[in-house]
PDB file of C-alpha atoms in Angstrom:
ATOM      1  CA  MET B  28      -9.592  36.708 130.845  1.00  0.00           C
ATOM      2  CA  ASP B  29     -10.870  33.159 130.091  1.00  0.00           C
ATOM      3  CA  SER B  30      -9.191  30.403 128.009  1.00  0.00           C
ATOM      4  CA  PHE B  31     -10.901  31.138 124.948  1.00  0.00           C
ATOM      5  CA  GLU B  32     -10.209  34.769 124.869  1.00  0.00           C
ATOM      6  CA  PHE B  33      -6.394  33.848 125.396  1.00  0.00           C
ATOM      7  CA  ASN B  34      -6.692  31.382 122.314  1.00  0.00           C
ATOM      8  CA  LYS B  35      -8.105  34.246 119.984  1.00  0.00           C
ATOM      9  CA  ILE B  36      -5.329  36.506 121.104  1.00  0.00           C
ATOM     10  CA  ALA B  37      -2.728  33.464 120.418  1.00  0.00           C
ATOM     11  CA  ALA B  38      -4.507  32.390 117.244  1.00  0.00           C
ATOM     12  CA  SER B  39      -4.716  36.002 116.207  1.00  0.00           C
ATOM     13  CA  LEU B  40      -0.712  36.173 116.454  1.00  0.00           C
ATOM     14  CA  LEU B  41       0.017  33.397 114.967  1.00  0.00           C
ATOM     15  CA  ILE B  42      -1.812  33.945 111.710  1.00  0.00           C
ATOM     16  CA  ALA B  43      -0.535  37.805 111.389  1.00  0.00           C
ATOM     17  CA  LEU B  44       3.070  35.787 111.525  1.00  0.00           C
ATOM     18  CA  LEU B  45       2.152  33.036 109.163  1.00  0.00           C
ATOM     19  CA  VAL B  46       0.616  35.982 106.654  1.00  0.00           C
ATOM     20  CA  GLY B  47       3.981  37.864 107.211  1.00  0.00           C
ATOM     21  CA  MET B  48       6.227  34.986 106.608  1.00  0.00           C
ATOM     22  CA  LEU B  49       4.117  33.970 103.212  1.00  0.00           C
ATOM     23  CA  GLY B  50       3.896  37.536 102.206  1.00  0.00           C
ATOM     24  CA  SER B  51       8.036  37.430 102.477  1.00  0.00           C
ATOM     25  CA  LEU B  52       8.438  34.264 100.722  1.00  0.00           C
ATOM     26  CA  ILE B  53       6.046  35.178  97.912  1.00  0.00           C
ATOM     27  CA  GLY B  54       8.060  38.658  97.587  1.00  0.00           C
ATOM     28  CA  GLU B  55      11.229  36.748  97.284  1.00  0.00           C
ATOM     29  CA  ALA B  56       9.832  34.806  94.677  1.00  0.00           C
ATOM     30  CA  LEU B  57       8.555  37.421  92.491  1.00  0.00           C
ATOM     31  CA  ILE B  58      11.376  39.988  92.798  1.00  0.00           C
ATOM     32  CA  HIS B  59      14.802  39.162  91.594  1.00  0.00           C
ATOM     33  CA  PRO B  60      17.191  41.787  92.248  1.00  0.00           C
ATOM     34  CA  GLN B  61      20.310  41.987  90.008  1.00  0.00           C
ATOM     35  CA  THR B  62      23.567  43.665  91.034  1.00  0.00           C
ATOM     36  CA  LEU B  63      25.303  46.433  88.540  1.00  0.00           C
ATOM     37  CA  GLU B  64      28.296  45.722  87.019  1.00  0.00           C
ATOM     38  CA  LYS B  65      29.514  49.380  87.751  1.00  0.00           C
ATOM     39  CA  ASN B  66      28.115  52.131  89.567  1.00  0.00           C
ATOM     40  CA  ALA B  67      25.036  53.919  87.904  1.00  0.00           C
ATOM     41  CA  TYR B  68      26.228  57.467  89.163  1.00  0.00           C
ATOM     42  CA  VAL B  69      29.962  58.090  89.331  1.00  0.00           C
ATOM     43  CA  ILE B  70      31.398  60.670  91.794  1.00  0.00           C
ATOM     44  CA  ALA B  71      34.107  62.563  90.330  1.00  0.00           C
ATOM     45  CA  VAL B  72      37.112  62.707  93.243  1.00  0.00           C
ATOM     46  CA  ILE B  73      39.836  65.571  92.855  1.00  0.00           C
ATOM     47  CA  GLU B  74      43.056  64.921  94.419  1.00  0.00           C
ATOM     48  CA  GLY B  75      44.910  67.020  96.992  1.00  0.00           C
ATOM     49  CA  THR B  76      43.077  68.553  99.578  1.00  0.00           C
ATOM     50  CA  THR B  77      39.535  69.659 100.221  1.00  0.00           C
ATOM     51  CA  GLU B  78      37.878  71.899 102.607  1.00  0.00           C
ATOM     52  CA  THR B  79      35.808  70.669 105.555  1.00  0.00           C
ATOM     53  CA  LYS B  80      32.780  72.735 107.023  1.00  0.00           C
ATOM     54  CA  GLU B  81      35.071  74.516 109.005  1.00  0.00           C
ATOM     55  CA  GLY B  82      37.207  75.633 106.495  1.00  0.00           C
ATOM     56  CA  ASN B  83      40.334  73.347 107.380  1.00  0.00           C
ATOM     57  CA  PRO B  84      41.823  71.256 104.620  1.00  0.00           C
ATOM     58  CA  LYS B  85      41.456  67.585 104.804  1.00  0.00           C
ATOM     59  CA  GLU B  86      44.584  65.583 104.046  1.00  0.00           C
ATOM     60  CA  LYS B  87      44.485  64.011 101.060  1.00  0.00           C
ATOM     61  CA  THR B  88      47.873  62.775 100.547  1.00  0.00           C
ATOM     62  CA  ILE B  89      49.625  61.614 103.568  1.00  0.00           C
ATOM     63  CA  VAL B  90      52.362  63.867 104.893  1.00  0.00           C
ATOM     64  CA  ALA B  91      55.631  62.512 105.878  1.00  0.00           C
ATOM     65  CA  ILE B  92      56.064  62.227 109.476  1.00  0.00           C
ATOM     66  CA  GLU B  93      59.400  62.428 110.405  1.00  0.00           C
ATOM     67  CA  PRO B  94      59.602  66.184 109.882  1.00  0.00           C
ATOM     68  CA  LEU B  95      56.518  66.636 112.618  1.00  0.00           C
ATOM     69  CA  LEU B  96      58.127  64.110 114.993  1.00  0.00           C
ATOM     70  CA  ALA B  97      61.070  67.064 115.369  1.00  0.00           C
ATOM     71  CA  SER B  98      58.038  68.979 117.306  1.00  0.00           C
ATOM     72  CA  ALA B  99      56.029  66.068 118.609  1.00  0.00           C
ATOM     73  CA  ASP B 100      54.565  66.058 122.032  1.00  0.00           C
ATOM     74  CA  ALA B 101      54.389  62.450 123.678  1.00  0.00           C
ATOM     75  CA  ASN B 102      52.348  64.233 126.340  1.00  0.00           C
ATOM     76  CA  LYS B 103      49.558  65.073 123.960  1.00  0.00           C
ATOM     77  CA  GLY B 104      50.055  61.456 122.186  1.00  0.00           C
ATOM     78  CA  GLN B 105      49.220  59.771 125.414  1.00  0.00           C
ATOM     79  CA  GLN B 106      46.040  61.665 125.783  1.00  0.00           C
ATOM     80  CA  ILE B 107      45.403  60.724 122.383  1.00  0.00           C
ATOM     81  CA  ALA B 108      45.716  57.388 122.874  1.00  0.00           C
ATOM     82  CA  GLU B 109      44.116  57.440 126.241  1.00  0.00           C
ATOM     83  CA  LYS B 110      40.867  58.879 124.379  1.00  0.00           C
ATOM     84  CA  ARG B 111      41.084  57.064 120.879  1.00  0.00           C
ATOM     85  CA  CYS B 112      43.311  53.716 121.537  1.00  0.00           C
ATOM     86  CA  SER B 113      42.425  52.705 124.669  1.00  0.00           C
ATOM     87  CA  GLN B 114      39.038  50.876 124.012  1.00  0.00           C
ATOM     88  CA  CYS B 115      41.170  48.269 121.936  1.00  0.00           C
ATOM     89  CA  HIS B 116      44.826  48.460 123.058  1.00  0.00           C
ATOM     90  CA  THR B 117      46.702  48.457 126.226  1.00  0.00           C
ATOM     91  CA  PHE B 118      50.040  50.239 126.679  1.00  0.00           C
ATOM     92  CA  LYS B 119      52.050  49.035 129.651  1.00  0.00           C
ATOM     93  CA  LYS B 120      54.455  46.243 129.673  1.00  0.00           C
ATOM     94  CA  GLY B 121      53.063  42.798 130.176  1.00  0.00           C
ATOM     95  CA  GLU B 122      49.494  43.698 130.157  1.00  0.00           C
ATOM     96  CA  HIS B 123      46.731  41.735 128.174  1.00  0.00           C
ATOM     97  CA  ASN B 124      45.793  41.956 124.882  1.00  0.00           C
ATOM     98  CA  LYS B 125      42.074  43.557 124.434  1.00  0.00           C
ATOM     99  CA  ILE B 126      40.454  43.567 120.810  1.00  0.00           C
ATOM    100  CA  GLY B 127      43.754  44.786 119.539  1.00  0.00           C
ATOM    101  CA  PRO B 128      47.339  43.828 120.998  1.00  0.00           C
ATOM    102  CA  ASN B 129      49.347  45.470 123.578  1.00  0.00           C
ATOM    103  CA  LEU B 130      51.340  48.369 121.788  1.00  0.00           C
ATOM    104  CA  TRP B 131      54.358  48.183 124.411  1.00  0.00           C
ATOM    105  CA  ASN B 132      57.465  47.930 122.117  1.00  0.00           C
ATOM    106  CA  VAL B 133      55.332  48.354 118.992  1.00  0.00           C
ATOM    107  CA  VAL B 134      57.808  51.074 117.490  1.00  0.00           C
ATOM    108  CA  MET B 135      60.648  49.689 115.097  1.00  0.00           C
ATOM    109  CA  ASN B 136      59.293  46.035 115.667  1.00  0.00           C
ATOM    110  CA  HIS B 137      58.024  43.642 113.141  1.00  0.00           C
ATOM    111  CA  MET B 138      54.415  43.805 112.325  1.00  0.00           C
ATOM    112  CA  GLY B 139      53.276  40.955 114.346  1.00  0.00           C
ATOM    113  CA  HIS B 140      55.252  42.126 117.220  1.00  0.00           C
ATOM    114  CA  VAL B 141      52.715  40.279 120.114  1.00  0.00           C
ATOM    115  CA  SER B 142      53.431  36.419 120.129  1.00  0.00           C
ATOM    116  CA  ASP B 143      49.976  35.708 121.390  1.00  0.00           C
ATOM    117  CA  PHE B 144      47.528  37.733 119.622  1.00  0.00           C
ATOM    118  CA  ALA B 145      45.621  36.534 116.604  1.00  0.00           C
ATOM    119  CA  PHE B 146      46.879  38.920 113.606  1.00  0.00           C
ATOM    120  CA  SER B 147      44.811  39.111 110.614  1.00  0.00           C
ATOM    121  CA  SER B 148      46.079  37.204 107.768  1.00  0.00           C
ATOM    122  CA  ALA B 149      46.667  40.296 105.496  1.00  0.00           C
ATOM    123  CA  LEU B 150      49.079  41.900 108.359  1.00  0.00           C
ATOM    124  CA  LYS B 151      50.783  38.450 108.480  1.00  0.00           C
ATOM    125  CA  SER B 152      51.218  38.777 104.787  1.00  0.00           C
ATOM    126  CA  LYS B 153      52.233  42.497 105.076  1.00  0.00           C
ATOM    127  CA  GLU B 154      55.043  41.415 107.809  1.00  0.00           C
ATOM    128  CA  SER B 155      56.263  38.774 105.774  1.00  0.00           C
ATOM    129  CA  GLU B 156      57.245  41.155 102.929  1.00  0.00           C
ATOM    130  CA  GLY B 157      59.366  42.734 105.534  1.00  0.00           C
ATOM    131  CA  GLY B 158      57.034  44.821 107.075  1.00  0.00           C
ATOM    132  CA  HIS B 159      57.779  46.456 110.344  1.00  0.00           C
ATOM    133  CA  TRP B 160      56.862  49.502 112.414  1.00  0.00           C
ATOM    134  CA  ASP B 161      58.993  52.133 111.428  1.00  0.00           C
ATOM    135  CA  PHE B 162      57.432  55.785 111.734  1.00  0.00           C
ATOM    136  CA  GLU B 163      56.267  56.104 108.225  1.00  0.00           C
ATOM    137  CA  ASN B 164      54.507  52.688 108.581  1.00  0.00           C
ATOM    138  CA  LEU B 165      52.977  53.570 111.454  1.00  0.00           C
ATOM    139  CA  ASN B 166      52.031  57.138 110.240  1.00  0.00           C
ATOM    140  CA  HIS B 167      50.041  55.583 107.045  1.00  0.00           C
ATOM    141  CA  PHE B 168      48.701  52.589 109.414  1.00  0.00           C
ATOM    142  CA  ILE B 169      47.297  55.244 111.620  1.00  0.00           C
ATOM    143  CA  TYR B 170      46.024  57.586 109.105  1.00  0.00           C
ATOM    144  CA  LYS B 171      43.838  54.882 107.743  1.00  0.00           C
ATOM    145  CA  PRO B 172      44.241  51.176 108.538  1.00  0.00           C
ATOM    146  CA  SER B 173      42.145  49.652 105.962  1.00  0.00           C
ATOM    147  CA  ALA B 174      44.246  51.466 103.203  1.00  0.00           C
ATOM    148  CA  PHE B 175      47.445  50.684 104.429  1.00  0.00           C
ATOM    149  CA  ILE B 176      46.519  46.928 105.195  1.00  0.00           C
ATOM    150  CA  LYS B 177      43.665  45.908 102.886  1.00  0.00           C
ATOM    151  CA  GLY B 178      41.850  42.978 105.251  1.00  0.00           C
ATOM    152  CA  THR B 179      43.003  44.032 108.447  1.00  0.00           C
ATOM    153  CA  LYS B 180      41.037  43.408 111.452  1.00  0.00           C
ATOM    154  CA  MET B 181      41.362  46.557 112.817  1.00  0.00           C
ATOM    155  CA  SER B 182      38.417  48.854 112.577  1.00  0.00           C
ATOM    156  CA  PHE B 183      39.404  52.043 113.473  1.00  0.00           C
ATOM    157  CA  ALA B 184      38.658  54.844 110.969  1.00  0.00           C
ATOM    158  CA  GLY B 185      41.935  56.262 111.401  1.00  0.00           C
ATOM    159  CA  LEU B 186      43.671  59.804 112.731  1.00  0.00           C
ATOM    160  CA  LYS B 187      43.483  62.452 109.719  1.00  0.00           C
ATOM    161  CA  ASP B 188      45.419  65.129 111.540  1.00  0.00           C
ATOM    162  CA  PRO B 189      49.232  64.685 110.714  1.00  0.00           C
ATOM    163  CA  LYS B 190      49.931  66.282 114.282  1.00  0.00           C
ATOM    164  CA  GLU B 191      48.061  64.422 116.159  1.00  0.00           C
ATOM    165  CA  ARG B 192      49.688  61.190 114.415  1.00  0.00           C
ATOM    166  CA  ALA B 193      53.023  62.638 114.878  1.00  0.00           C
ATOM    167  CA  ASP B 194      52.220  63.121 118.833  1.00  0.00           C
ATOM    168  CA  LEU B 195      50.914  59.604 118.968  1.00  0.00           C
ATOM    169  CA  ILE B 196      53.745  58.089 117.369  1.00  0.00           C
ATOM    170  CA  ALA B 197      56.207  60.241 119.452  1.00  0.00           C
ATOM    171  CA  TYR B 198      54.135  58.729 122.662  1.00  0.00           C
ATOM    172  CA  LEU B 199      54.523  54.957 121.460  1.00  0.00           C
ATOM    173  CA  SER B 200      58.109  55.481 121.075  1.00  0.00           C
ATOM    174  CA  THR B 201      58.681  55.833 124.664  1.00  0.00           C
ATOM    175  CA  LEU B 202      56.845  52.547 125.222  1.00  0.00           C
ATOM    176  CA  ASN B 203      59.830  50.470 124.605  1.00  0.00           C
ATOM    177  CA  ASP B 204      62.640  48.208 126.424  1.00  0.00           C
ATOM    178  CA  THR B 205      65.327  50.285 124.579  1.00  0.00           C
ATOM    179  CA  VAL B 206      65.079  54.173 123.647  1.00  0.00           C
ATOM    180  CA  ILE B 207      64.050  55.052 120.277  1.00  0.00           C
ATOM    181  CA  GLN B 208      65.626  57.775 119.047  1.00  0.00           C
ATOM    182  CA  LEU B 209      63.221  60.396 117.320  1.00  0.00           C
ATOM    183  CA  PRO B 210      64.327  63.482 115.323  1.00  0.00           C
ATOM    184  CA  LYS B 211      66.123  66.009 117.281  1.00  0.00           C
ATOM    185  CA  GLY B 212      63.809  68.492 119.389  1.00  0.00           C
ATOM    186  CA  THR B 213      61.477  65.608 119.913  1.00  0.00           C
ATOM    187  CA  ALA B 214      59.737  65.892 123.340  1.00  0.00           C
ATOM    188  CA  THR B 215      59.012  62.897 125.213  1.00  0.00           C
ATOM    189  CA  LYS B 216      57.337  62.048 128.671  1.00  0.00           C
TER     190      LYS B 216
END
């Protein structure tokens, strides 16, 4: 291929890019999208439970966790943690933080329990209001982090099954310097 052919191909590509950029600029100048003050189509949501495709009811209101902790299985909770949480968190004492903080000693501790982790200002604000990770706060946070702490950096969608949340909290309770008392009958590791 001689230099004349190469120049024709290069010129064609440059002209195509310039035409595309010019078209984009003209399009932006001609069209001025406006945002609506409210949604054009409102979807009515009925509170309570709804059926999933499998026929199982989805939880709309968060069930209290303490009654479920009485039959929770920390071993199942560990499996859930390894499957759903280990991408962002570590669990052993003294391990480094990942995207999320190390979860050793989290249960019954204040919300910003890891001193060398940059928690979101939303979590710090919740902590300054007296927030700590008791069973119910963990339950609500694990259910849907973004709803419990608006503005949290945690992007996890949440764990909807209350039994799985109870198992996970039972496991997290074993990751502590001191024994965390769960309701009687709780299975631990």
